[in-house]
Amino acid sequence: MPACSSSENAPPASALPAPAPTTASVPASVGDPFDVPIDHATEAELRLFATGDALFGVPLRDADGLGPLYTRTSCGACHATGLRGPGSVQKMVVVLADGVTPSADQSALPFGHTVHPQLTAGATSPVLPPTDASLNVKVTSRVGPSILGRGYVEAILDSEIERVAAEQAKRTDAIRGRINHVIYASEANTDTRFHSHRKGDVLIGRFGLKGRIGTLDDFTADALQGDMGITSPLRPVEFANPDGVKDDLKPGIDVTMESINIRSNYVRLTAIPKRESVINGAALFAQVKCSACHVPSMRTRKDYPIAAIADTDAIVYSDLLLHDMGTDLADGIADGEATSRDWRTSPLIGLRFLKTYLHDSRATTLEQAVLMHGGPGSEAAEAVALFSALTASEKATLIAFVGSL
Ligand code: HEC
Ligand code: HEC
């Protein structure tokens, strides 16, 4: 955390994380090479992007309403320059003897499935995994995923996602993605340009590793509340904690609606990094069925309020559906209709900037990431077998293609 006097409403430029080293393929002149704004953004959108970019990196302090429990102090701590990690969230769940099926009895975890390790504002008891091994608690981690290009993800038509799910339901192989229907859990946003959902509305979940949230403002409010202990008009209540502390050092609601919308709009306006073409890569990607789940292109809404990403083909390489990825990737956590073994197809965006892959960063090369899809019971097992049967040079072409996305 920088020693400067950062505060919620006046983000100094110096609070931004240092730019990561640039590579030869990325012109240094564009500044931070990862999280650049979308092409054809308006002047007003570029200003929103810059304000949001700064706020995203600002660490919040006690006086800003941090805590009473929290995990990290800024969005950027877990999504550095919009990419994966380094910060992560630990999850915990009581499982049955098979190690992956959640137990019906979760009473050993009265404060839920999320670990909240850090304390402030008079709290004295963090929420940590119980140490008693006989309780059979599975502890896993979710590393903050890349948030690049997520405006496109938000803009994708519901009917596109439903169409792809219906097509997969007719397949004769194992690939059968499902929509996570989720409840909009925030209060209504006063800025109704992006949506006018009310608390309790049922939406298509498209954000989060298990597709547990439908809109970017809801996600931002959830992240502020859940990861940082920052309440907002969308999520006005501190989450339950062992000390029963109901507020922090900033009385009442900690940040404004505008502050939520500034961060959400930054995420909405981040570009999908430009792709280089890899000869034959796309054909191999389709041939071994990667593209069945990592659907290259999905159509966006005509009425999405950011004109540059409305009514266009969003090249997200995801169907945004849940897939049963088998027991090796299972984490024991159910999120809405997502089960322990289900994960949302990761959008393949900005992969050339990532150093680790999969929800918990367990893969350190792309080839590992692919092979780890193929565990027992995974819908992707056939695709991984087809990949493994390719010649060495075909594999290299396919990996180069994925690494260029
Ligand atoms: C402690 C680490 C941490 C902090 C702090 C954090 N995030 Fe996240 N973020 C995560 C993790 C982990 C996930 C995946 C969560 C899940 O699926 O349950 C995630 C997911 C997201 C997503 C969804 C991405 C996708 O592909 O669906 C968005 C958007 C996001 N975060 C935005 C934010 C914003 C905005 C902030 C600051 C207000 C923030 N995050 C703070 C760890 C963090
Ligand atoms: C059945 C659907 C399905 C198929 C088929 C599939 N994937 Fe995936 N892919 C997923 C899901 C779901 C995840 C997220 C898993 C996780 O994080 O644990 C994922 C994650 C990834 C990631 C990691 C992305 C990141 O941000 O860490 C890469 C790379 C990837 N897939 C490439 C491929 C390639 C290449 C193929 C073809 C050989 C393929 N996938 C086939 C569903 C699929």
GROMACS .gro file of C-alpha atoms and ligand atoms in nm:
model
  491
    1MET     CA    1   0.000   0.000   0.000
    2PRO     CA    2   0.151   0.337  -0.094
    3ALA     CA    3   0.229   0.572   0.193
    4CYS     CA    4   0.053   0.863   0.022
    5SER     CA    5  -0.269   1.002   0.161
    6SER     CA    6  -0.506   0.824  -0.070
    7SER     CA    7  -0.874   0.856  -0.006
    8GLU     CA    8  -1.192   0.726  -0.162
    9ASN     CA    9  -1.292   1.045  -0.339
   10ALA     CA   10  -0.959   1.194  -0.439
   11PRO     CA   11  -0.751   0.925  -0.603
   12PRO     CA   12  -0.395   1.048  -0.657
   13ALA     CA   13  -0.229   0.916  -0.970
   14SER     CA   14   0.054   0.784  -0.754
   15ALA     CA   15  -0.182   0.531  -0.599
   16LEU     CA   16  -0.190   0.335  -0.924
   17PRO     CA   17   0.011   0.014  -0.931
   18ALA     CA   18   0.340   0.042  -1.117
   19PRO     CA   19   0.294  -0.060  -1.482
   20ALA     CA   20   0.411  -0.413  -1.551
   21PRO     CA   21   0.706  -0.453  -1.786
   22THR     CA   22   0.604  -0.427  -2.150
   23THR     CA   23   0.680  -0.690  -2.408
   24ALA     CA   24   0.801  -0.635  -2.761
   25SER     CA   25   0.455  -0.690  -2.908
   26VAL     CA   26   0.296  -0.414  -2.701
   27PRO     CA   27   0.381  -0.054  -2.783
   28ALA     CA   28   0.515   0.115  -2.468
   29SER     CA   29   0.364   0.445  -2.582
   30VAL     CA   30   0.009   0.346  -2.485
   31GLY     CA   31   0.108   0.353  -2.118
   32ASP     CA   32  -0.030   0.065  -1.917
   33PRO     CA   33  -0.052  -0.197  -2.192
   34PHE     CA   34  -0.320  -0.422  -2.044
   35ASP     CA   35  -0.615  -0.215  -1.936
   36VAL     CA   36  -0.663   0.024  -2.223
   37PRO     CA   37  -1.007   0.166  -2.310
   38ILE     CA   38  -1.219   0.022  -2.591
   39ASP     CA   39  -1.173   0.156  -2.942
   40HIS     CA   40  -1.415   0.432  -3.046
   41ALA     CA   41  -1.488   0.536  -2.688
   42THR     CA   42  -1.634   0.887  -2.670
   43GLU     CA   43  -1.446   1.168  -2.495
   44ALA     CA   44  -1.683   1.135  -2.199
   45GLU     CA   45  -1.624   0.759  -2.183
   46LEU     CA   46  -1.247   0.809  -2.189
   47ARG     CA   47  -1.279   1.042  -1.891
   48LEU     CA   48  -1.492   0.786  -1.707
   49PHE     CA   49  -1.234   0.520  -1.785
   50ALA     CA   50  -0.948   0.728  -1.645
   51THR     CA   51  -1.136   0.815  -1.324
   52GLY     CA   52  -1.240   0.455  -1.272
   53ASP     CA   53  -0.893   0.321  -1.349
   54ALA     CA   54  -0.749   0.540  -1.073
   55LEU     CA   55  -1.019   0.449  -0.821
   56PHE     CA   56  -0.976   0.078  -0.898
   57GLY     CA   57  -0.617   0.096  -0.771
   58VAL     CA   58  -0.676   0.311  -0.463
   59PRO     CA   59  -0.638   0.130  -0.130
   60LEU     CA   60  -0.926   0.212   0.104
   61ARG     CA   61  -0.849   0.281   0.469
   62ASP     CA   62  -1.026   0.269   0.803
   63ALA     CA   63  -1.156   0.625   0.754
   64ASP     CA   64  -1.312   0.515   0.423
   65GLY     CA   65  -1.512   0.245   0.602
   66LEU     CA   66  -1.284  -0.054   0.557
   67GLY     CA   67  -1.391  -0.366   0.750
   68PRO     CA   68  -1.470  -0.457   1.024
   69LEU     CA   69  -1.345  -0.768   0.837
   70TYR     CA   70  -1.187  -0.765   0.495
   71THR     CA   71  -0.950  -0.951   0.265
   72ARG     CA   72  -0.771  -0.679   0.066
   73THR     CA   73  -0.797  -0.301   0.049
   74SER     CA   74  -0.831  -0.228  -0.326
   75CYS     CA   75  -0.979  -0.385  -0.636
   76GLY     CA   76  -0.634  -0.374  -0.794
   77ALA     CA   77  -0.487  -0.589  -0.515
   78CYS     CA   78  -0.666  -0.889  -0.666
   79HIS     CA   79  -0.696  -0.768  -1.027
   80ALA     CA   80  -0.358  -0.597  -1.076
   81THR     CA   81  -0.376  -0.389  -1.394
   82GLY     CA   82  -0.701  -0.570  -1.470
   83LEU     CA   83  -0.529  -0.911  -1.480
   84ARG     CA   84  -0.532  -1.220  -1.256
   85GLY     CA   85  -0.425  -1.182  -0.892
   86PRO     CA   86  -0.202  -1.152  -0.706
   87GLY     CA   87  -0.469  -1.134  -0.433
   88SER     CA   88  -0.714  -1.417  -0.387
   89VAL     CA   89  -1.016  -1.519  -0.184
   90GLN     CA   90  -1.016  -1.840   0.018
   91LYS     CA   91  -1.331  -2.049   0.029
   92MET     CA   92  -1.422  -2.322   0.276
   93VAL     CA   93  -1.694  -2.584   0.287
   94VAL     CA   94  -1.774  -2.896   0.487
   95VAL     CA   95  -1.757  -3.189   0.242
   96LEU     CA   96  -1.849  -3.556   0.252
   97ALA     CA   97  -1.589  -3.834   0.249
   98ASP     CA   98  -1.549  -3.807  -0.131
   99GLY     CA   99  -1.388  -3.466  -0.073
  100VAL     CA  100  -1.604  -3.278  -0.325
  101THR     CA  101  -1.972  -3.316  -0.232
  102PRO     CA  102  -2.089  -3.046   0.008
  103SER     CA  103  -2.233  -3.181   0.332
  104ALA     CA  104  -2.594  -3.094   0.418
  105ASP     CA  105  -2.463  -2.982   0.758
  106GLN     CA  106  -2.261  -2.661   0.726
  107SER     CA  107  -2.306  -2.560   1.093
  108ALA     CA  108  -1.927  -2.567   1.144
  109LEU     CA  109  -1.916  -2.256   0.922
  110PRO     CA  110  -2.171  -2.018   1.077
  111PHE     CA  111  -2.029  -1.717   0.889
  112GLY     CA  112  -2.046  -1.873   0.545
  113HIS     CA  113  -1.801  -2.006   0.290
  114THR     CA  114  -1.571  -1.707   0.251
  115VAL     CA  115  -1.260  -1.660   0.463
  116HIS     CA  116  -1.224  -1.301   0.595
  117PRO     CA  117  -0.874  -1.285   0.742
  118GLN     CA  118  -0.814  -0.915   0.814
  119LEU     CA  119  -0.950  -0.711   1.106
  120THR     CA  120  -1.006  -0.346   1.182
  121ALA     CA  121  -1.260  -0.113   1.350
  122GLY     CA  122  -1.263  -0.298   1.681
  123ALA     CA  123  -1.320  -0.648   1.543
  124THR     CA  124  -1.109  -0.913   1.715
  125SER     CA  125  -1.216  -1.238   1.545
  126PRO     CA  126  -1.143  -1.309   1.180
  127VAL     CA  127  -1.344  -1.570   0.986
  128LEU     CA  128  -1.096  -1.851   0.927
  129PRO     CA  129  -1.121  -2.219   0.832
  130PRO     CA  130  -1.169  -2.435   1.145
  131THR     CA  131  -0.850  -2.621   1.236
  132ASP     CA  132  -1.029  -2.935   1.361
  133ALA     CA  133  -0.950  -3.193   1.090
  134SER     CA  134  -1.243  -3.414   1.190
  135LEU     CA  135  -1.481  -3.149   1.054
  136ASN     CA  136  -1.371  -3.233   0.697
  137VAL     CA  137  -1.352  -2.874   0.575
  138LYS     CA  138  -1.222  -2.829   0.220
  139VAL     CA  139  -1.031  -2.503   0.172
  140THR     CA  140  -0.975  -2.374  -0.180
  141SER     CA  141  -0.874  -2.047  -0.335
  142ARG     CA  142  -1.015  -1.829  -0.610
  143VAL     CA  143  -0.760  -1.595  -0.758
  144GLY     CA  144  -0.905  -1.264  -0.880
  145PRO     CA  145  -0.964  -1.326  -1.253
  146SER     CA  146  -0.889  -1.079  -1.529
  147ILE     CA  147  -1.164  -0.818  -1.562
  148LEU     CA  148  -1.063  -0.708  -1.915
  149GLY     CA  149  -1.337  -0.685  -2.176
  150ARG     CA  150  -1.614  -0.750  -1.921
  151GLY     CA  151  -1.834  -0.475  -2.070
  152TYR     CA  152  -1.870  -0.699  -2.376
  153VAL     CA  153  -1.965  -0.986  -2.145
  154GLU     CA  154  -2.234  -0.770  -1.983
  155ALA     CA  155  -2.362  -0.656  -2.323
  156ILE     CA  156  -2.413  -1.007  -2.467
  157LEU     CA  157  -2.779  -1.076  -2.541
  158ASP     CA  158  -2.962  -1.313  -2.306
  159SER     CA  159  -3.107  -1.475  -2.618
  160GLU     CA  160  -2.754  -1.559  -2.744
  161ILE     CA  161  -2.669  -1.739  -2.421
  162GLU     CA  162  -3.003  -1.921  -2.431
  163ARG     CA  163  -2.949  -2.015  -2.797
  164VAL     CA  164  -2.606  -2.167  -2.728
  165ALA     CA  165  -2.740  -2.358  -2.425
  166ALA     CA  166  -3.024  -2.498  -2.638
  167GLU     CA  167  -2.779  -2.601  -2.913
  168GLN     CA  168  -2.554  -2.776  -2.661
  169ALA     CA  169  -2.855  -2.961  -2.513
  170LYS     CA  170  -2.897  -3.132  -2.852
  171ARG     CA  171  -2.533  -3.245  -2.881
  172THR     CA  172  -2.457  -3.615  -2.885
  173ASP     CA  173  -2.130  -3.575  -2.689
  174ALA     CA  174  -2.089  -3.481  -2.320
  175ILE     CA  175  -2.081  -3.102  -2.366
  176ARG     CA  176  -2.396  -2.960  -2.208
  177GLY     CA  177  -2.364  -2.610  -2.068
  178ARG     CA  178  -2.631  -2.469  -1.838
  179ILE     CA  179  -2.735  -2.118  -1.745
  180ASN     CA  180  -2.692  -2.015  -1.381
  181HIS     CA  181  -3.018  -1.830  -1.307
  182VAL     CA  182  -2.931  -1.597  -1.023
  183ILE     CA  183  -3.102  -1.342  -0.806
  184TYR     CA  184  -3.010  -0.976  -0.836
  185ALA     CA  185  -2.912  -0.921  -0.472
  186SER     CA  186  -2.835  -0.547  -0.465
  187GLU     CA  187  -3.073  -0.256  -0.413
  188ALA     CA  188  -3.184  -0.082  -0.734
  189ASN     CA  189  -2.923   0.142  -0.900
  190THR     CA  190  -3.037   0.502  -0.947
  191ASP     CA  191  -2.847   0.510  -1.278
  192THR     CA  192  -3.084   0.300  -1.488
  193ARG     CA  193  -2.896   0.327  -1.817
  194PHE     CA  194  -2.749  -0.023  -1.789
  195HIS     CA  195  -3.048  -0.192  -1.626
  196SER     CA  196  -3.343  -0.125  -1.398
  197HIS     CA  197  -3.338  -0.450  -1.200
  198ARG     CA  198  -3.483  -0.462  -0.853
  199LYS     CA  199  -3.368  -0.675  -0.567
  200GLY     CA  200  -3.500  -1.028  -0.617
  201ASP     CA  201  -3.516  -1.020  -0.999
  202VAL     CA  202  -3.394  -1.341  -1.164
  203LEU     CA  203  -3.116  -1.287  -1.420
  204ILE     CA  204  -2.873  -1.491  -1.626
  205GLY     CA  205  -2.555  -1.516  -1.418
  206ARG     CA  206  -2.254  -1.425  -1.627
  207PHE     CA  207  -1.992  -1.288  -1.384
  208GLY     CA  208  -1.784  -1.472  -1.131
  209LEU     CA  209  -1.612  -1.805  -1.173
  210LYS     CA  210  -1.943  -1.986  -1.130
  211GLY     CA  211  -2.155  -1.722  -1.304
  212ARG     CA  212  -2.314  -1.616  -0.976
  213ILE     CA  213  -2.392  -1.250  -1.060
  214GLY     CA  214  -2.568  -1.088  -1.356
  215THR     CA  215  -2.448  -0.727  -1.375
  216LEU     CA  216  -2.122  -0.539  -1.321
  217ASP     CA  217  -2.260  -0.291  -1.068
  218ASP     CA  218  -2.396  -0.578  -0.859
  219PHE     CA  219  -2.052  -0.743  -0.880
  220THR     CA  220  -1.873  -0.424  -0.780
  221ALA     CA  221  -2.104  -0.374  -0.481
  222ASP     CA  222  -2.058  -0.740  -0.386
  223ALA     CA  223  -1.678  -0.711  -0.410
  224LEU     CA  224  -1.668  -0.393  -0.203
  225GLN     CA  225  -1.888  -0.545   0.064
  226GLY     CA  226  -1.749  -0.899   0.062
  227ASP     CA  227  -1.379  -0.846  -0.005
  228MET     CA  228  -1.328  -0.507   0.159
  229GLY     CA  229  -1.609  -0.456   0.411
  230ILE     CA  230  -1.717  -0.139   0.226
  231THR     CA  231  -2.093  -0.081   0.228
  232SER     CA  232  -2.273   0.109  -0.047
  233PRO     CA  233  -2.629   0.209  -0.136
  234LEU     CA  234  -2.645  -0.115  -0.339
  235ARG     CA  235  -2.524  -0.333  -0.048
  236PRO     CA  236  -2.584  -0.128   0.268
  237VAL     CA  237  -2.522  -0.394   0.535
  238GLU     CA  238  -2.188  -0.520   0.673
  239PHE     CA  239  -2.166  -0.899   0.645
  240ALA     CA  240  -2.213  -1.101   0.964
  241ASN     CA  241  -1.898  -1.153   1.170
  242PRO     CA  242  -1.813  -1.339   1.492
  243ASP     CA  243  -1.791  -1.023   1.707
  244GLY     CA  244  -2.130  -0.901   1.587
  245VAL     CA  245  -1.974  -0.570   1.485
  246LYS     CA  246  -2.234  -0.392   1.270
  247ASP     CA  247  -2.034  -0.092   1.150
  248ASP     CA  248  -1.679   0.034   1.105
  249LEU     CA  249  -1.492   0.359   1.164
  250LYS     CA  250  -1.700   0.541   0.903
  251PRO     CA  251  -2.056   0.541   1.036
  252GLY     CA  252  -2.332   0.427   0.800
  253ILE     CA  253  -2.294   0.363   0.429
  254ASP     CA  254  -1.931   0.393   0.326
  255VAL     CA  255  -1.932   0.488  -0.044
  256THR     CA  256  -2.176   0.656  -0.280
  257MET     CA  257  -2.372   0.513  -0.571
  258GLU     CA  258  -2.147   0.717  -0.798
  259SER     CA  259  -1.843   0.547  -0.655
  260ILE     CA  260  -1.989   0.205  -0.747
  261ASN     CA  261  -2.079   0.324  -1.094
  262ILE     CA  262  -1.733   0.476  -1.156
  263ARG     CA  263  -1.564   0.143  -1.083
  264SER     CA  264  -1.822  -0.054  -1.283
  265ASN     CA  265  -1.787   0.180  -1.579
  266TYR     CA  266  -1.410   0.137  -1.580
  267VAL     CA  267  -1.457  -0.241  -1.601
  268ARG     CA  268  -1.719  -0.191  -1.876
  269LEU     CA  269  -1.485   0.026  -2.081
  270THR     CA  270  -1.173  -0.195  -2.073
  271ALA     CA  271  -1.081  -0.324  -2.417
  272ILE     CA  272  -1.036  -0.680  -2.529
  273PRO     CA  273  -0.663  -0.677  -2.612
  274LYS     CA  274  -0.587  -0.704  -2.982
  275ARG     CA  275  -0.522  -1.056  -3.105
  276GLU     CA  276  -0.245  -1.164  -3.340
  277SER     CA  277  -0.340  -1.420  -3.601
  278VAL     CA  278  -0.190  -1.768  -3.572
  279ILE     CA  279  -0.219  -1.960  -3.899
  280ASN     CA  280  -0.445  -2.268  -3.860
  281GLY     CA  281  -0.490  -2.197  -3.489
  282ALA     CA  282  -0.862  -2.124  -3.507
  283ALA     CA  283  -0.925  -2.436  -3.718
  284LEU     CA  284  -0.751  -2.661  -3.466
  285PHE     CA  285  -0.935  -2.486  -3.180
  286ALA     CA  286  -1.264  -2.586  -3.345
  287GLN     CA  287  -1.143  -2.932  -3.453
  288VAL     CA  288  -1.065  -3.045  -3.096
  289LYS     CA  289  -1.393  -2.894  -2.966
  290CYS     CA  290  -1.246  -2.613  -2.758
  291SER     CA  291  -1.484  -2.380  -2.942
  292ALA     CA  292  -1.791  -2.576  -2.826
  293CYS     CA  293  -1.753  -2.410  -2.483
  294HIS     CA  294  -1.511  -2.129  -2.563
  295VAL     CA  295  -1.754  -1.993  -2.825
  296PRO     CA  296  -1.548  -1.741  -3.019
  297SER     CA  297  -1.817  -1.480  -3.073
  298MET     CA  298  -2.147  -1.381  -2.911
  299ARG     CA  299  -2.376  -1.099  -3.026
  300THR     CA  300  -2.434  -0.796  -2.801
  301ARG     CA  301  -2.754  -0.600  -2.728
  302LYS     CA  302  -2.851  -0.315  -2.960
  303ASP     CA  303  -2.947  -0.098  -2.662
  304TYR     CA  304  -2.630  -0.137  -2.454
  305PRO     CA  305  -2.549   0.218  -2.340
  306ILE     CA  306  -2.184   0.209  -2.454
  307ALA     CA  307  -2.233   0.251  -2.829
  308ALA     CA  308  -1.894   0.107  -2.926
  309ILE     CA  309  -1.982  -0.234  -2.782
  310ALA     CA  310  -2.356  -0.241  -2.864
  311ASP     CA  311  -2.490  -0.452  -3.153
  312THR     CA  312  -2.157  -0.612  -3.232
  313ASP     CA  313  -1.982  -0.948  -3.221
  314ALA     CA  314  -1.812  -0.979  -2.884
  315ILE     CA  315  -1.507  -1.199  -2.936
  316VAL     CA  316  -1.508  -1.340  -2.584
  317TYR     CA  317  -1.435  -1.710  -2.644
  318SER     CA  318  -1.695  -1.816  -2.388
  319ASP     CA  319  -2.053  -1.939  -2.387
  320LEU     CA  320  -2.090  -1.795  -2.033
  321LEU     CA  321  -2.247  -2.129  -1.937
  322LEU     CA  322  -2.171  -2.362  -1.648
  323HIS     CA  323  -2.001  -2.691  -1.730
  324ASP     CA  324  -1.936  -2.994  -1.514
  325MET     CA  325  -1.556  -2.995  -1.507
  326GLY     CA  326  -1.528  -3.315  -1.302
  327THR     CA  327  -1.388  -3.397  -0.962
  328ASP     CA  328  -1.031  -3.266  -1.006
  329LEU     CA  329  -1.146  -2.904  -1.044
  330ALA     CA  330  -1.440  -2.934  -0.799
  331ASP     CA  331  -1.423  -2.703  -0.498
  332GLY     CA  332  -1.725  -2.820  -0.297
  333ILE     CA  333  -1.899  -2.483  -0.328
  334ALA     CA  334  -2.246  -2.444  -0.476
  335ASP     CA  335  -2.333  -2.097  -0.610
  336GLY     CA  336  -2.698  -2.066  -0.717
  337GLU     CA  337  -2.755  -2.346  -0.969
  338ALA     CA  338  -2.380  -2.412  -0.999
  339THR     CA  339  -2.263  -2.724  -0.821
  340SER     CA  340  -1.930  -2.813  -0.664
  341ARG     CA  341  -1.801  -2.939  -1.000
  342ASP     CA  342  -1.942  -2.662  -1.220
  343TRP     CA  343  -1.746  -2.366  -1.353
  344ARG     CA  344  -1.837  -2.098  -1.605
  345THR     CA  345  -1.635  -2.125  -1.925
  346SER     CA  346  -1.355  -1.872  -1.873
  347PRO     CA  347  -1.357  -1.598  -2.133
  348LEU     CA  348  -1.025  -1.626  -2.320
  349ILE     CA  349  -0.935  -1.257  -2.317
  350GLY     CA  350  -0.585  -1.113  -2.276
  351LEU     CA  351  -0.437  -1.460  -2.227
  352ARG     CA  352  -0.098  -1.350  -2.349
  353PHE     CA  353  -0.066  -1.131  -2.041
  354LEU     CA  354  -0.152  -1.406  -1.791
  355LYS     CA  355   0.112  -1.610  -1.609
  356THR     CA  356  -0.121  -1.855  -1.433
  357TYR     CA  357  -0.446  -2.018  -1.538
  358LEU     CA  358  -0.768  -2.171  -1.400
  359HIS     CA  359  -0.972  -2.050  -1.103
  360ASP     CA  360  -0.701  -2.110  -0.843
  361SER     CA  361  -0.398  -2.047  -1.067
  362ARG     CA  362  -0.303  -2.414  -1.046
  363ALA     CA  363  -0.171  -2.418  -1.404
  364THR     CA  364   0.146  -2.230  -1.491
  365THR     CA  365   0.152  -2.316  -1.863
  366LEU     CA  366  -0.129  -2.318  -2.117
  367GLU     CA  367  -0.068  -2.684  -2.195
  368GLN     CA  368  -0.117  -2.769  -1.825
  369ALA     CA  369  -0.435  -2.561  -1.819
  370VAL     CA  370  -0.571  -2.764  -2.111
  371LEU     CA  371  -0.472  -3.103  -1.967
  372MET     CA  372  -0.626  -3.011  -1.629
  373HIS     CA  373  -0.966  -2.974  -1.803
  374GLY     CA  374  -0.974  -3.345  -1.862
  375GLY     CA  375  -1.019  -3.490  -1.514
  376PRO     CA  376  -1.269  -3.762  -1.419
  377GLY     CA  377  -1.625  -3.670  -1.514
  378SER     CA  378  -1.532  -3.352  -1.700
  379GLU     CA  379  -1.745  -3.243  -1.997
  380ALA     CA  380  -1.415  -3.136  -2.156
  381ALA     CA  381  -1.252  -3.480  -2.133
  382GLU     CA  382  -1.308  -3.558  -2.501
  383ALA     CA  383  -1.164  -3.223  -2.611
  384VAL     CA  384  -0.855  -3.288  -2.401
  385ALA     CA  385  -0.820  -3.639  -2.550
  386LEU     CA  386  -0.847  -3.490  -2.901
  387PHE     CA  387  -0.585  -3.230  -2.806
  388SER     CA  388  -0.353  -3.502  -2.672
  389ALA     CA  389  -0.386  -3.696  -2.998
  390LEU     CA  390  -0.259  -3.400  -3.207
  391THR     CA  391   0.095  -3.403  -3.346
  392ALA     CA  392   0.356  -3.203  -3.155
  393SER     CA  393   0.349  -2.927  -3.415
  394GLU     CA  394  -0.032  -2.908  -3.415
  395LYS     CA  395  -0.029  -2.884  -3.035
  396ALA     CA  396   0.225  -2.604  -3.056
  397THR     CA  397   0.006  -2.419  -3.308
  398LEU     CA  398  -0.303  -2.456  -3.091
  399ILE     CA  399  -0.122  -2.340  -2.778
  400ALA     CA  400   0.026  -2.044  -2.967
  401PHE     CA  401  -0.325  -1.953  -3.081
  402VAL     CA  402  -0.469  -1.969  -2.728
  403GLY     CA  403  -0.170  -1.773  -2.599
  404SER     CA  404  -0.238  -1.499  -2.854
  405LEU     CA  405  -0.598  -1.438  -2.742
  406HEC     C1  406  -0.957  -1.013  -0.219
  406HEC     C2  407  -0.946  -1.016  -0.361
  406HEC     C3  408  -1.042  -0.934  -0.445
  406HEC     C4  409  -1.071  -0.799  -0.434
  406HEC     C5  410  -1.021  -0.701  -0.330
  406HEC     C6  411  -1.160  -0.770  -0.545
  406HEC     N1  412  -1.182  -0.882  -0.620
  406HEC    FE1  413  -1.294  -0.892  -0.788
  406HEC     N2  414  -1.274  -1.094  -0.789
  406HEC     C7  415  -1.199  -1.167  -0.700
  406HEC     C8  416  -1.228  -1.307  -0.716
  406HEC     C9  417  -1.168  -1.421  -0.635
  406HEC    C10  418  -1.325  -1.317  -0.819
  406HEC    C11  419  -1.398  -1.442  -0.863
  406HEC    C12  420  -1.509  -1.448  -0.759
  406HEC    C13  421  -1.607  -1.556  -0.767
  406HEC     O1  422  -1.627  -1.614  -0.872
  406HEC     O2  423  -1.671  -1.584  -0.664
  406HEC    C14  424  -1.349  -1.180  -0.865
  406HEC    C15  425  -1.432  -1.146  -0.971
  406HEC    C16  426  -1.454  -1.018  -1.015
  406HEC    C17  427  -1.531  -0.982  -1.133
  406HEC    C18  428  -1.596  -1.080  -1.229
  406HEC    C19  429  -1.502  -1.116  -1.342
  406HEC    C20  430  -1.559  -1.222  -1.434
  406HEC     O3  431  -1.489  -1.270  -1.522
  406HEC     O4  432  -1.674  -1.261  -1.419
  406HEC    C21  433  -1.536  -0.846  -1.139
  406HEC    C22  434  -1.605  -0.762  -1.245
  406HEC    C23  435  -1.461  -0.796  -1.024
  406HEC     N3  436  -1.412  -0.903  -0.952
  406HEC    C24  437  -1.445  -0.663  -0.994
  406HEC    C25  438  -1.390  -0.618  -0.875
  406HEC    C26  439  -1.395  -0.479  -0.830
  406HEC    C27  440  -1.462  -0.366  -0.906
  406HEC    C28  441  -1.330  -0.475  -0.710
  406HEC    C29  442  -1.311  -0.356  -0.617
  406HEC    C30  443  -1.434  -0.295  -0.571
  406HEC    C31  444  -1.285  -0.610  -0.681
  406HEC     N4  445  -1.323  -0.693  -0.782
  406HEC    C32  446  -1.213  -0.645  -0.568
  406HEC    C33  447  -1.112  -1.115  -0.606
  406HEC    C34  448  -1.114  -0.985  -0.562
  407HEC     C1  449  -1.675  -2.840  -2.159
  407HEC     C2  450  -1.639  -2.702  -2.182
  407HEC     C3  451  -1.496  -2.672  -2.215
  407HEC     C4  452  -1.419  -2.722  -2.317
  407HEC     C5  453  -1.457  -2.826  -2.423
  407HEC     C6  454  -1.292  -2.655  -2.308
  407HEC     N1  455  -1.291  -2.568  -2.203
  407HEC    FE1  456  -1.139  -2.446  -2.148
  407HEC     N2  457  -1.240  -2.393  -1.981
  407HEC     C7  458  -1.366  -2.435  -1.949
  407HEC     C8  459  -1.397  -2.394  -1.814
  407HEC     C9  460  -1.527  -2.419  -1.740
  407HEC    C10  461  -1.283  -2.326  -1.764
  407HEC    C11  462  -1.262  -2.270  -1.623
  407HEC    C12  463  -1.209  -2.382  -1.535
  407HEC    C13  464  -1.146  -2.337  -1.404
  407HEC     O1  465  -1.115  -2.218  -1.388
  407HEC     O2  466  -1.127  -2.422  -1.315
  407HEC    C14  467  -1.187  -2.326  -1.873
  407HEC    C15  468  -1.063  -2.264  -1.869
  407HEC    C16  469  -0.973  -2.259  -1.974
  407HEC    C17  470  -0.848  -2.190  -1.973
  407HEC    C18  471  -0.794  -2.105  -1.859
  407HEC    C19  472  -0.831  -1.960  -1.879
  407HEC    C20  473  -0.788  -1.874  -1.765
  407HEC     O3  474  -0.821  -1.755  -1.766
  407HEC     O4  475  -0.723  -1.922  -1.671
  407HEC    C21  476  -0.787  -2.212  -2.095
  407HEC    C22  477  -0.654  -2.159  -2.140
  407HEC    C23  478  -0.874  -2.298  -2.171
  407HEC     N3  479  -0.987  -2.324  -2.095
  407HEC    C24  480  -0.847  -2.345  -2.296
  407HEC    C25  481  -0.917  -2.449  -2.357
  407HEC    C26  482  -0.874  -2.520  -2.476
  407HEC    C27  483  -0.748  -2.489  -2.554
  407HEC    C28  484  -0.967  -2.614  -2.503
  407HEC    C29  485  -0.965  -2.721  -2.610
  407HEC    C30  486  -0.856  -2.818  -2.600
  407HEC    C31  487  -1.071  -2.602  -2.400
  407HEC     N4  488  -1.037  -2.502  -2.314
  407HEC    C32  489  -1.186  -2.680  -2.395
  407HEC    C33  490  -1.453  -2.505  -2.031
  407HEC    C34  491  -1.413  -2.575  -2.142
   0.00000   0.00000   0.00000
